[in-house]
């Protein structure tokens, strides 16, 4: 007997109609609930050097890793903390202790119990080997473990940003029993991770794909809903667009050509998501290598800044989707952003005059009309179009900008180990707090050959160091904001960089893909909630 037949037999006509409507409502509601099963084909670019974001902050690691390893906390889109491996937390009145109650019954993928010893080991390891962790956890003096389900982070000075730094994409918790006593940077578990997360690492076929499988023992049942995630590395944006349009791929966090965005918005089976993760704080910039003799001259750096039309860059390279910002703290961190800072006025004539005055006259670089030659690198997270824009801009004022293109791993080595560049176009995100995302770039103590995504310029200014260090421990929000305002003003005058602003981040998904980014980490979350919506009959 159908619900409708049953209703007609028991209730009068009007009541039966109401009951039928109720059954229809519940059927619709049930169909909207997460469905179990399926394989997600996810396109990622570029190819990461490893999977766990432990010794690197590279995009691929920070996107893939959190599906396998977890953090103590996750965050909503207002960056309010939510439970993950920690179920409760508290802070001492003096701000020097954070106490975390850990989730019981959590297993590592190899069957071992997750305990506070893993938390202590991970935090202290991040302090040593993570590019941002050296600053994030600089004030951590110890992590107490009074019992297996309590971890107490003890600080020498307050760290007002710390409670927001504990997502898996930023501070992954890794298994002590597999890492302890090993060379952390060379550990095989960086590329074949064992975690506590919703998906278990299965295989990585270099040059092809990574396979993650559903963790049947995940603590947050019935999650995850997917059976499998296949990560495919497709480096060409047009090829990613074709795969999404044909249905061969379900999700692309690396996006499509910006020229295709408007067309994709009209496709019936596609969702285009332009949300920017508040946890990530997208930001791009151009850094000068201040070890290059010509670029040690402020007037040369200012001339280059005057030759690059940042607003035209946003319109042509970003197709108008980005948010230009001339300050190293972008508009995404509005409480600290200094809106009074504007790009250096676009003025090629003034730039040429400044170069003449600095001794770089046309023809001085050897070729007719060339003042000097500069090596230009670009992080693959920036498009080649961006490097071409810079090359053309500098060419107009007599600078021969020679672009060198590399895959991601080679780029990192060239820029941060060999330091074989004069100008590099980077994609160093602001993140959720300037102490974590911005300090690493301008703090002289964070310059270290071989340390990726840090002080690429080799910028040294003791006053800036003091401002950043003071802001990192200042608990009064008004005073902290003023410290960051003063910092932005000085950096803008010194010109170790040309800030471009928040680049567009376009995520494209098949409409059947639901709940891929329910947390503030967006695509860098866990995919535990992701499911395929079944077509309605």
Coordinates of N, CA, C and O in Angstrom, one line a residue, residues 237-360:
X237 N 45.3 24.9 -17.5 CA 43.9 25.4 -17.1 C 42.9 25.0 -18.2 O 41.7 24.7 -17.9
X238 N 43.2 25.1 -19.5 CA 42.3 24.8 -20.5 C 41.9 23.3 -20.5 O 40.8 22.9 -20.7
X239 N 42.9 22.4 -20.2 CA 42.6 21.0 -20.0 C 41.7 20.7 -18.8 O 40.8 19.8 -18.9
X240 N 41.9 21.5 -17.8 CA 41.0 21.3 -16.6 C 39.6 21.7 -17.0 O 38.6 21.0 -16.6
X241 N 39.5 22.8 -17.7 CA 38.1 23.2 -18.1 C 37.5 22.2 -19.0 O 36.3 21.9 -18.8
X242 N 38.2 21.6 -19.9 CA 37.6 20.6 -20.8 C 37.2 19.3 -20.0 O 36.1 18.8 -20.3
X243 N 38.0 18.9 -19.0 CA 37.6 17.8 -18.2 C 36.4 18.0 -17.4 O 35.5 17.2 -17.2
X244 N 36.2 19.2 -16.8 CA 35.0 19.6 -16.1 C 33.8 19.7 -17.0 O 32.7 19.2 -16.6
X245 N 34.0 20.2 -18.1 CA 32.8 20.4 -19.0 C 32.3 19.1 -19.6 O 31.1 18.9 -19.8
X246 N 33.3 18.1 -19.8 CA 32.9 16.8 -20.3 C 32.4 15.9 -19.2 O 31.8 14.8 -19.6
X247 N 32.6 16.2 -18.0 CA 32.2 15.3 -16.9 C 33.2 14.4 -16.5 O 33.0 13.5 -15.6
X248 N 34.4 14.4 -17.1 CA 35.5 13.5 -16.7 C 36.1 13.9 -15.3 O 36.7 13.1 -14.7
X249 N 35.9 15.1 -14.9 CA 36.3 15.6 -13.6 C 35.1 16.2 -12.8 O 34.1 16.7 -13.5
X250 N 35.1 16.1 -11.5 CA 34.0 16.5 -10.7 C 34.3 17.9 -10.0 O 33.3 18.6 -9.7
X251 N 35.5 18.1 -9.8 CA 35.9 19.3 -9.0 C 37.3 19.7 -9.4 O 38.2 18.9 -9.6
X252 N 37.5 21.1 -9.4 CA 38.8 21.6 -9.7 C 39.0 22.8 -8.8 O 38.4 23.8 -8.9
X253 N 39.9 22.6 -7.9 CA 40.2 23.7 -6.9 C 41.2 24.7 -7.6 O 41.4 25.8 -7.1
X254 N 41.9 24.2 -8.6 CA 42.9 25.1 -9.3 C 42.3 26.0 -10.3 O 42.9 26.8 -10.9
X255 N 41.0 25.7 -10.6 CA 40.2 26.6 -11.5 C 40.4 26.4 -12.9 O 41.1 25.4 -13.4
X256 N 39.9 27.3 -13.7 CA 39.8 27.2 -15.1 C 40.4 28.6 -15.7 O 40.6 29.5 -14.9
X257 N 40.6 28.7 -17.0 CA 41.1 30.0 -17.5 C 40.0 31.1 -17.1 O 38.8 30.9 -17.2
X258 N 40.5 32.2 -16.6 CA 39.6 33.2 -16.2 C 38.7 33.7 -17.3 O 37.6 34.2 -17.1
X259 N 39.2 33.5 -18.5 CA 38.4 33.9 -19.7 C 37.2 33.0 -19.9 O 36.3 33.4 -20.7
X260 N 37.2 31.9 -19.2 CA 36.1 30.9 -19.4 C 35.1 31.1 -18.2 O 34.0 30.4 -18.3
X261 N 35.3 31.9 -17.3 CA 34.5 31.9 -16.1 C 33.0 32.2 -16.4 O 32.1 31.6 -16.0
X262 N 32.8 33.3 -17.2 CA 31.4 33.7 -17.5 C 30.7 32.6 -18.3 O 29.5 32.4 -18.1
X263 N 31.4 32.0 -19.2 CA 30.7 30.9 -20.0 C 30.4 29.7 -19.1 O 29.3 29.2 -19.2
X264 N 31.3 29.4 -18.1 CA 31.0 28.3 -17.2 C 29.8 28.6 -16.3 O 29.1 27.7 -15.9
X265 N 29.7 29.8 -15.9 CA 28.5 30.2 -15.1 C 27.2 29.8 -15.7 O 26.2 29.7 -15.0
X266 N 27.2 29.8 -17.0 CA 25.9 29.5 -17.8 C 25.7 28.0 -18.0 O 24.6 27.6 -18.5
X267 N 26.7 27.2 -17.8 CA 26.5 25.7 -18.0 C 25.6 25.1 -17.0 O 25.7 25.3 -15.8
X268 N 24.6 24.3 -17.4 CA 23.6 23.8 -16.5 C 24.1 22.8 -15.5 O 23.5 22.8 -14.4
X269 N 25.2 22.1 -15.7 CA 25.6 21.1 -14.8 C 26.8 21.5 -13.9 O 27.4 20.7 -13.3
X270 N 27.1 22.8 -13.9 CA 28.3 23.3 -13.3 C 28.0 24.4 -12.3 O 27.2 25.3 -12.5
X271 N 28.7 24.4 -11.2 CA 28.7 25.5 -10.2 C 30.1 26.2 -10.2 O 31.1 25.5 -10.2
X272 N 30.1 27.5 -10.2 CA 31.3 28.3 -10.2 C 31.3 29.0 -8.8 O 30.4 29.8 -8.5
X273 N 32.3 28.7 -8.1 CA 32.4 29.2 -6.7 C 33.6 30.2 -6.6 O 34.8 29.8 -6.8
X274 N 33.3 31.5 -6.4 CA 34.4 32.5 -6.3 C 34.7 32.9 -4.9 O 35.4 33.9 -4.6
X275 N 34.2 32.1 -3.9 CA 34.4 32.5 -2.5 C 35.9 32.3 -2.2 O 36.6 31.4 -2.7
X276 N 36.4 33.2 -1.4 CA 37.8 33.2 -1.0 C 37.8 32.7 0.5 O 37.1 33.2 1.3
X277 N 38.6 31.7 0.7 CA 38.7 31.2 2.1 C 39.2 32.2 3.1 O 40.3 32.8 2.9
X278 N 38.4 32.5 4.1 CA 39.0 33.5 5.1 C 40.2 32.9 5.9 O 41.0 33.7 6.4
X279 N 40.3 31.6 5.9 CA 41.4 31.0 6.5 C 42.7 31.2 5.7 O 43.8 31.4 6.2
X280 N 42.5 31.1 4.4 CA 43.7 31.2 3.5 C 44.1 32.7 3.2 O 45.3 33.0 3.2
X281 N 43.1 33.6 3.0 CA 43.5 35.0 2.8 C 44.3 35.2 1.5 O 45.5 35.7 1.6
X282 N 43.8 34.8 0.4 CA 44.6 34.8 -0.9 C 45.3 36.2 -1.1 O 44.6 37.2 -0.9
X283 N 46.5 36.1 -1.5 CA 47.2 37.4 -1.8 C 48.4 37.1 -2.7 O 49.0 36.0 -2.6
X284 N 48.7 38.0 -3.6 CA 49.8 37.8 -4.5 C 50.7 39.1 -4.6 O 50.1 40.1 -4.3
X285 N 51.9 38.9 -4.9 CA 52.9 40.0 -4.9 C 54.1 39.8 -5.7 O 54.3 38.7 -6.3
X286 N 54.9 40.8 -5.9 CA 56.1 40.7 -6.7 C 57.2 41.1 -5.7 O 57.2 42.1 -5.0
X287 N 58.2 40.2 -5.5 CA 59.3 40.5 -4.6 C 60.6 40.8 -5.3 O 60.9 40.2 -6.4
X288 N 61.3 41.8 -4.8 CA 62.7 42.1 -5.3 C 63.7 41.3 -4.5 O 63.6 41.1 -3.3
X289 N 64.7 40.8 -5.2 CA 65.8 40.1 -4.5 C 66.8 41.3 -4.1 O 67.5 41.8 -4.9
X290 N 66.8 41.6 -2.8 CA 67.6 42.7 -2.3 C 69.1 42.4 -2.2 O 69.9 43.2 -1.8
X291 N 69.4 41.1 -2.6 CA 70.9 40.8 -2.7 C 71.4 41.2 -4.1 O 72.6 41.1 -4.4
X292 N 70.5 41.5 -5.1 CA 70.9 42.0 -6.4 C 71.4 43.4 -6.3 O 70.6 44.3 -5.9
X293 N 72.6 43.7 -6.7 CA 73.1 45.1 -6.5 C 72.2 46.2 -7.0 O 72.0 47.2 -6.3
X294 N 71.7 46.1 -8.2 CA 70.9 47.1 -8.8 C 69.6 47.3 -8.0 O 69.2 48.5 -7.9
X295 N 69.1 46.3 -7.5 CA 67.8 46.4 -6.7 C 68.0 46.8 -5.3 O 67.0 47.0 -4.6
X296 N 69.2 46.9 -4.9 CA 69.5 47.5 -3.5 C 69.2 49.0 -3.5 O 69.0 49.6 -2.4
X297 N 69.1 49.6 -4.7 CA 68.8 51.0 -4.8 C 67.3 51.3 -4.7 O 66.6 50.8 -5.6
X298 N 66.9 52.0 -3.7 CA 65.4 52.3 -3.6 C 64.9 52.9 -4.8 O 63.7 52.6 -5.2
X299 N 65.6 53.9 -5.5 CA 65.1 54.6 -6.6 C 64.8 53.6 -7.8 O 63.9 53.8 -8.6
X300 N 65.6 52.5 -7.9 CA 65.4 51.5 -8.9 C 64.1 50.8 -8.6 O 63.3 50.5 -9.5
X301 N 63.9 50.4 -7.4 CA 62.7 49.6 -7.0 C 61.5 50.5 -7.2 O 60.4 50.0 -7.7
X302 N 61.6 51.8 -6.9 CA 60.5 52.7 -7.0 C 60.2 52.9 -8.5 O 59.0 52.9 -8.9
X303 N 61.2 53.0 -9.3 CA 61.0 53.1 -10.8 C 60.2 51.9 -11.3 O 59.3 52.0 -12.2
X304 N 60.6 50.7 -10.9 CA 59.9 49.5 -11.4 C 58.5 49.5 -10.9 O 57.5 49.2 -11.7
X305 N 58.2 49.9 -9.7 CA 56.9 50.0 -9.2 C 56.0 51.0 -10.0 O 54.8 50.8 -10.2
X306 N 56.7 52.1 -10.4 CA 55.9 53.1 -11.2 C 55.7 52.6 -12.7 O 54.8 53.1 -13.3
X307 N 56.4 51.6 -13.1 CA 56.3 51.1 -14.4 C 55.2 50.0 -14.6 O 54.8 49.6 -15.7
X308 N 54.8 49.5 -13.4 CA 53.8 48.4 -13.4 C 52.4 49.0 -13.0 O 52.3 49.4 -11.8
X309 N 51.5 49.0 -13.9 CA 50.1 49.5 -13.6 C 49.3 48.4 -12.9 O 48.8 47.5 -13.6
X310 N 49.2 48.5 -11.6 CA 48.6 47.4 -10.8 C 47.1 47.3 -11.2 O 46.6 46.2 -11.3
X311 N 46.4 48.4 -11.4 CA 45.0 48.3 -11.8 C 44.8 47.7 -13.2 O 43.9 46.9 -13.4
X312 N 45.7 48.0 -14.1 CA 45.6 47.3 -15.4 C 46.0 45.8 -15.3 O 45.4 45.0 -16.0
X313 N 46.9 45.5 -14.4 CA 47.2 44.1 -14.1 C 46.0 43.4 -13.7 O 45.6 42.3 -14.2
X314 N 45.2 43.9 -12.8 CA 44.0 43.3 -12.2 C 43.0 43.1 -13.3 O 42.2 42.1 -13.3
X315 N 42.9 44.1 -14.2 CA 41.9 44.0 -15.3 C 42.2 43.0 -16.4 O 41.4 42.3 -16.9
X316 N 43.5 42.9 -16.7 CA 43.9 42.1 -17.8 C 44.3 40.7 -17.4 O 43.9 39.7 -18.0
X317 N 45.1 40.6 -16.4 CA 45.6 39.2 -15.9 C 44.5 38.5 -15.1 O 44.3 37.3 -15.2
X318 N 43.8 39.3 -14.2 CA 42.8 38.7 -13.4 C 41.4 38.9 -13.9 O 40.4 38.5 -13.3
X319 N 41.2 39.5 -15.1 CA 39.9 39.7 -15.8 C 39.0 40.4 -14.8 O 37.8 40.2 -14.9
X320 N 39.5 41.2 -13.9 CA 38.6 42.0 -13.1 C 38.1 41.2 -11.9 O 37.3 41.8 -11.1
X321 N 38.5 40.0 -11.7 CA 37.9 39.2 -10.6 C 38.6 39.4 -9.3 O 38.1 39.0 -8.2
X322 N 39.8 39.8 -9.3 CA 40.6 40.0 -8.1 C 40.3 41.2 -7.3 O 39.4 42.0 -7.7
X323 N 40.9 41.4 -6.2 CA 40.8 42.6 -5.4 C 42.1 43.3 -5.1 O 42.9 42.8 -4.3
X324 N 42.5 44.3 -6.0 CA 43.8 44.9 -5.8 C 44.0 45.5 -4.4 O 43.1 46.0 -3.8
X325 N 45.2 45.4 -3.9 CA 45.6 46.0 -2.7 C 47.1 46.3 -2.7 O 47.9 45.4 -3.0
X326 N 47.4 47.5 -2.3 CA 48.8 47.9 -2.3 C 49.6 47.6 -1.0 O 50.8 47.9 -0.9
X327 N 48.9 47.2 0.0 CA 49.5 46.9 1.3 C 49.7 45.4 1.4 O 49.0 44.6 0.9
X328 N 50.8 45.1 2.2 CA 51.1 43.6 2.4 C 50.0 42.9 3.2 O 49.9 41.7 3.2
X329 N 49.2 43.7 4.0 CA 48.1 43.2 4.7 C 46.9 43.6 3.8 O 46.5 44.7 3.8
X330 N 46.3 42.6 3.1 CA 45.2 42.9 2.2 C 43.9 43.2 2.8 O 43.7 43.2 4.0
X331 N 43.0 43.5 1.9 CA 41.6 43.9 2.4 C 40.9 42.8 3.1 O 39.9 43.0 3.8
X332 N 41.3 41.6 2.8 CA 40.6 40.4 3.4 C 40.8 40.4 5.0 O 39.9 39.9 5.7
X333 N 41.9 41.0 5.5 CA 42.0 41.1 6.9 C 41.7 42.6 7.3 O 42.6 43.4 7.6
X334 N 40.4 42.9 7.1 CA 40.0 44.3 7.2 C 40.3 45.0 8.5 O 40.6 46.2 8.5
X335 N 40.4 44.2 9.6 CA 40.6 44.9 10.9 C 42.0 45.4 11.0 O 42.3 46.2 11.9
X336 N 43.0 44.9 10.2 CA 44.3 45.4 10.2 C 44.8 46.1 8.9 O 45.9 46.6 8.9
X337 N 44.0 46.0 7.9 CA 44.4 46.6 6.6 C 44.4 48.1 6.6 O 43.5 48.8 7.2
X338 N 45.5 48.7 6.1 CA 45.6 50.2 6.0 C 45.1 50.6 4.6 O 45.9 50.5 3.6
X339 N 43.9 51.1 4.5 CA 43.3 51.5 3.2 C 43.9 52.7 2.7 O 43.7 53.1 1.5
X340 N 44.7 53.5 3.5 CA 45.3 54.7 2.9 C 46.5 54.4 2.0 O 46.9 55.3 1.2
X341 N 47.0 53.2 2.0 CA 48.1 52.9 1.2 C 47.6 52.5 -0.2 O 46.8 51.6 -0.4
X342 N 48.1 53.2 -1.2 CA 47.7 53.1 -2.6 C 49.0 52.7 -3.4 O 50.1 52.9 -3.0
X343 N 48.7 52.1 -4.6 CA 49.9 51.7 -5.5 C 50.7 53.0 -5.8 O 50.1 54.1 -5.9
X344 N 52.0 52.8 -6.1 CA 52.7 53.9 -6.6 C 52.1 54.3 -8.0 O 51.8 53.4 -8.8
X345 N 52.0 55.6 -8.2 CA 51.3 56.1 -9.4 C 52.0 55.5 -10.7 O 53.2 55.5 -10.7
X346 N 51.2 55.0 -11.6 CA 51.8 54.5 -12.9 C 52.3 55.7 -13.7 O 51.6 56.6 -14.1
X347 N 53.6 55.7 -13.8 CA 54.3 56.9 -14.5 C 55.6 56.4 -15.1 O 56.7 56.6 -14.5
X348 N 55.5 55.8 -16.3 CA 56.7 55.3 -17.0 C 57.8 56.4 -17.2 O 59.0 56.1 -17.1
X349 N 57.4 57.7 -17.5 CA 58.3 58.7 -17.7 C 59.1 59.0 -16.5 O 60.4 59.2 -16.5
X350 N 58.5 59.1 -15.3 CA 59.2 59.3 -14.1 C 60.1 58.1 -13.8 O 61.2 58.3 -13.2
X351 N 59.6 56.9 -14.1 CA 60.5 55.7 -13.9 C 61.7 55.8 -14.7 O 62.8 55.5 -14.2
X352 N 61.6 56.2 -16.0 CA 62.8 56.3 -16.8 C 63.8 57.4 -16.3 O 65.0 57.2 -16.3
X353 N 63.2 58.5 -15.8 CA 64.1 59.5 -15.3 C 64.8 59.1 -14.0 O 66.0 59.4 -13.8
X354 N 64.1 58.3 -13.2 CA 64.7 57.8 -12.0 C 65.9 56.8 -12.3 O 66.9 56.8 -11.7
X355 N 65.7 56.0 -13.3 CA 66.7 55.0 -13.7 C 67.9 55.7 -14.3 O 69.0 55.3 -14.1
X356 N 67.7 56.8 -15.1 CA 68.8 57.6 -15.6 C 69.6 58.2 -14.4 O 70.8 58.1 -14.4
X357 N 68.9 58.7 -13.4 CA 69.6 59.3 -12.3 C 70.3 58.3 -11.5 O 71.3 58.6 -10.8
X358 N 69.8 57.1 -11.5 CA 70.5 56.0 -10.7 C 71.7 55.4 -11.5 O 72.4 54.5 -10.9
X359 N 71.9 55.9 -12.7 CA 73.1 55.4 -13.4 C 72.8 54.3 -14.4 O 73.7 53.7 -15.0
X360 N 71.5 54.0 -14.6 CA 71.1 52.9 -15.5 C 70.5 53.6 -16.8 O 69.3 53.6 -17.0

